[in-house]
Coordinates of C-alpha atoms in Angstrom, one line a residue:
M322 CA 85.3 21.7 12.8
K323 CA 87.3 20.6 15.8
Q324 CA 84.1 20.8 17.9
V325 CA 82.4 18.4 15.5
I326 CA 85.3 16.0 15.7
K327 CA 85.4 16.2 19.5
L328 CA 81.7 15.5 19.6
A329 CA 82.0 12.5 17.3
I330 CA 84.9 11.1 19.3
L331 CA 83.1 11.6 22.6
F332 CA 80.1 9.8 21.3
L333 CA 82.0 6.9 20.0
C334 CA 84.0 6.5 23.2
F335 CA 80.8 6.6 25.3
A336 CA 78.7 4.4 23.0
I337 CA 81.2 1.6 22.5
F338 CA 82.0 1.1 26.1
S339 CA 78.5 1.4 27.5
N340 CA 76.5 -0.5 24.9
V341 CA 78.6 -2.9 22.8
H342 CA 79.6 -5.1 25.7
A343 CA 76.0 -5.3 27.1
S344 CA 75.3 -8.5 25.3
E345 CA 77.6 -10.7 23.3
T346 CA 74.7 -12.2 21.4
D347 CA 73.6 -9.0 19.8
N348 CA 73.8 -8.9 16.0
A349 CA 75.4 -6.0 14.0
A350 CA 72.1 -4.2 13.5
E351 CA 71.3 -4.2 17.2
I352 CA 74.8 -3.0 18.0
S353 CA 74.6 -0.2 15.4
K354 CA 71.2 0.9 16.8
A355 CA 72.5 0.9 20.3
L356 CA 75.6 2.9 19.3
A357 CA 73.4 5.5 17.5
D358 CA 70.9 5.8 20.4
S359 CA 73.8 6.2 22.8
A360 CA 75.3 8.9 20.6
K361 CA 72.1 10.8 20.5
K362 CA 71.7 10.7 24.3
S363 CA 75.4 11.7 24.9
L364 CA 75.1 14.7 22.6
L365 CA 71.5 15.8 23.3
G366 CA 70.7 14.5 26.8
D367 CA 67.2 13.3 27.5
E368 CA 65.3 16.3 26.2
G369 CA 67.4 17.6 23.3
K370 CA 66.6 17.5 19.7
F371 CA 68.4 17.8 16.4
P372 CA 69.7 19.8 14.7
L373 CA 72.6 20.4 17.0
K374 CA 74.6 23.5 16.0
V375 CA 78.2 23.4 16.9
K376 CA 80.7 26.2 17.3
S377 CA 82.0 26.1 13.7
D378 CA 78.5 26.6 12.3
Y379 CA 78.2 23.0 11.2
E380 CA 75.0 21.2 12.3
I381 CA 74.6 17.6 13.3
T382 CA 71.1 16.9 12.0
N383 CA 70.7 13.3 13.0
I384 CA 72.4 10.1 14.2
S385 CA 70.9 6.9 13.2
A386 CA 71.6 3.2 12.5
N387 CA 71.3 1.5 9.1
N388 CA 72.0 -2.3 9.3
N389 CA 75.6 -2.5 10.5
N390 CA 76.4 1.2 10.1
V391 CA 76.1 4.2 12.4
V392 CA 75.1 7.2 10.3
F393 CA 76.1 10.8 11.2
E394 CA 74.2 13.4 9.2
Y395 CA 75.7 16.9 8.9
K396 CA 74.4 20.1 7.4
M397 CA 77.3 22.1 6.1
P398 CA 77.1 25.9 5.9
T399 CA 78.9 26.1 2.5
D400 CA 78.3 24.7 -1.0
S401 CA 80.0 21.4 -1.9
K402 CA 82.5 23.0 -4.2
N403 CA 84.0 25.2 -1.5
T404 CA 84.5 22.6 1.2
A405 CA 87.7 20.6 1.8
L406 CA 85.7 17.5 2.7
N407 CA 88.8 15.2 2.5
E408 CA 90.5 17.3 5.2
F409 CA 87.5 17.1 7.4
I410 CA 87.2 13.3 7.1
E411 CA 90.9 12.8 7.6
N412 CA 90.6 14.8 10.9
V413 CA 87.6 12.6 11.9
R414 CA 89.6 9.5 11.0
L415 CA 92.6 10.5 13.0
G416 CA 90.5 11.4 16.0
I417 CA 88.8 8.1 16.0
K418 CA 92.1 6.3 15.4
G419 CA 93.6 7.9 18.4
Q420 CA 90.7 6.8 20.6
F421 CA 90.1 3.2 19.5
C422 CA 92.9 1.6 17.5
D423 CA 95.0 0.9 20.5
K424 CA 92.1 -0.8 22.3
P425 CA 92.0 -4.4 21.0
D426 CA 88.6 -5.2 22.5
V427 CA 86.9 -2.2 20.8
F428 CA 88.6 -2.9 17.5
N429 CA 87.6 -6.6 17.7
V430 CA 84.0 -5.8 18.3
L431 CA 83.7 -3.3 15.5
N432 CA 85.7 -5.5 13.2
T433 CA 83.8 -8.8 14.1
Y434 CA 80.4 -7.2 13.5
D435 CA 81.7 -5.1 10.6
I436 CA 80.3 -1.9 12.1
G437 CA 80.9 1.0 9.8
F438 CA 80.5 4.7 10.2
I439 CA 78.8 6.7 7.5
F440 CA 79.2 10.5 7.5
Q441 CA 76.4 12.1 5.3
F442 CA 77.1 15.7 4.4
E443 CA 74.4 18.0 3.0
F444 CA 75.7 21.2 1.6
S445 CA 74.0 24.6 1.0
D446 CA 73.7 23.7 -2.7
K447 CA 71.6 20.7 -1.6
R448 CA 74.3 18.2 -2.7
K449 CA 74.6 15.2 -0.4
I450 CA 78.0 13.4 -0.1
P451 CA 78.3 10.2 1.9
V452 CA 81.7 9.0 3.3
T453 CA 82.0 5.6 4.8
L454 CA 84.8 4.4 7.1
S455 CA 85.3 1.0 8.6
I456 CA 87.4 0.4 11.7
K457 CA 90.1 -1.2 9.4
E458 CA 90.2 2.0 7.3
I459 CA 90.4 4.1 10.4
C460 CA 93.2 2.1 12.0
L461 CA 95.4 2.0 8.9

């Protein structure tokens, strides 16, 4: 689980600083797409493909953009009833908070364009659970 969190934090750090400031005229959908594309490249390189299996047996199956959201899709190795999803999301939130909430320029861009983060979890019982976090929720 820590590996997944570290990968998500690494992606966010790289993506925000390399793409968000590229053009101040970009709209939220363009920024979200740039963030998602940057995340894919930072995790997979130029030739890599999803799914990306991480140390804790979770898989990142895709990263995409949907309007003003960056969507992380995960395949979980357990069924939905046996997973402490709240704990996982809280760890993700705390990791992102530690990276971005003390950086006013990053916070302002994400907040101004209302960029959200959707974490879509698919479990072995085929149940899908989405969790959405905004930068305001992350930086509580």
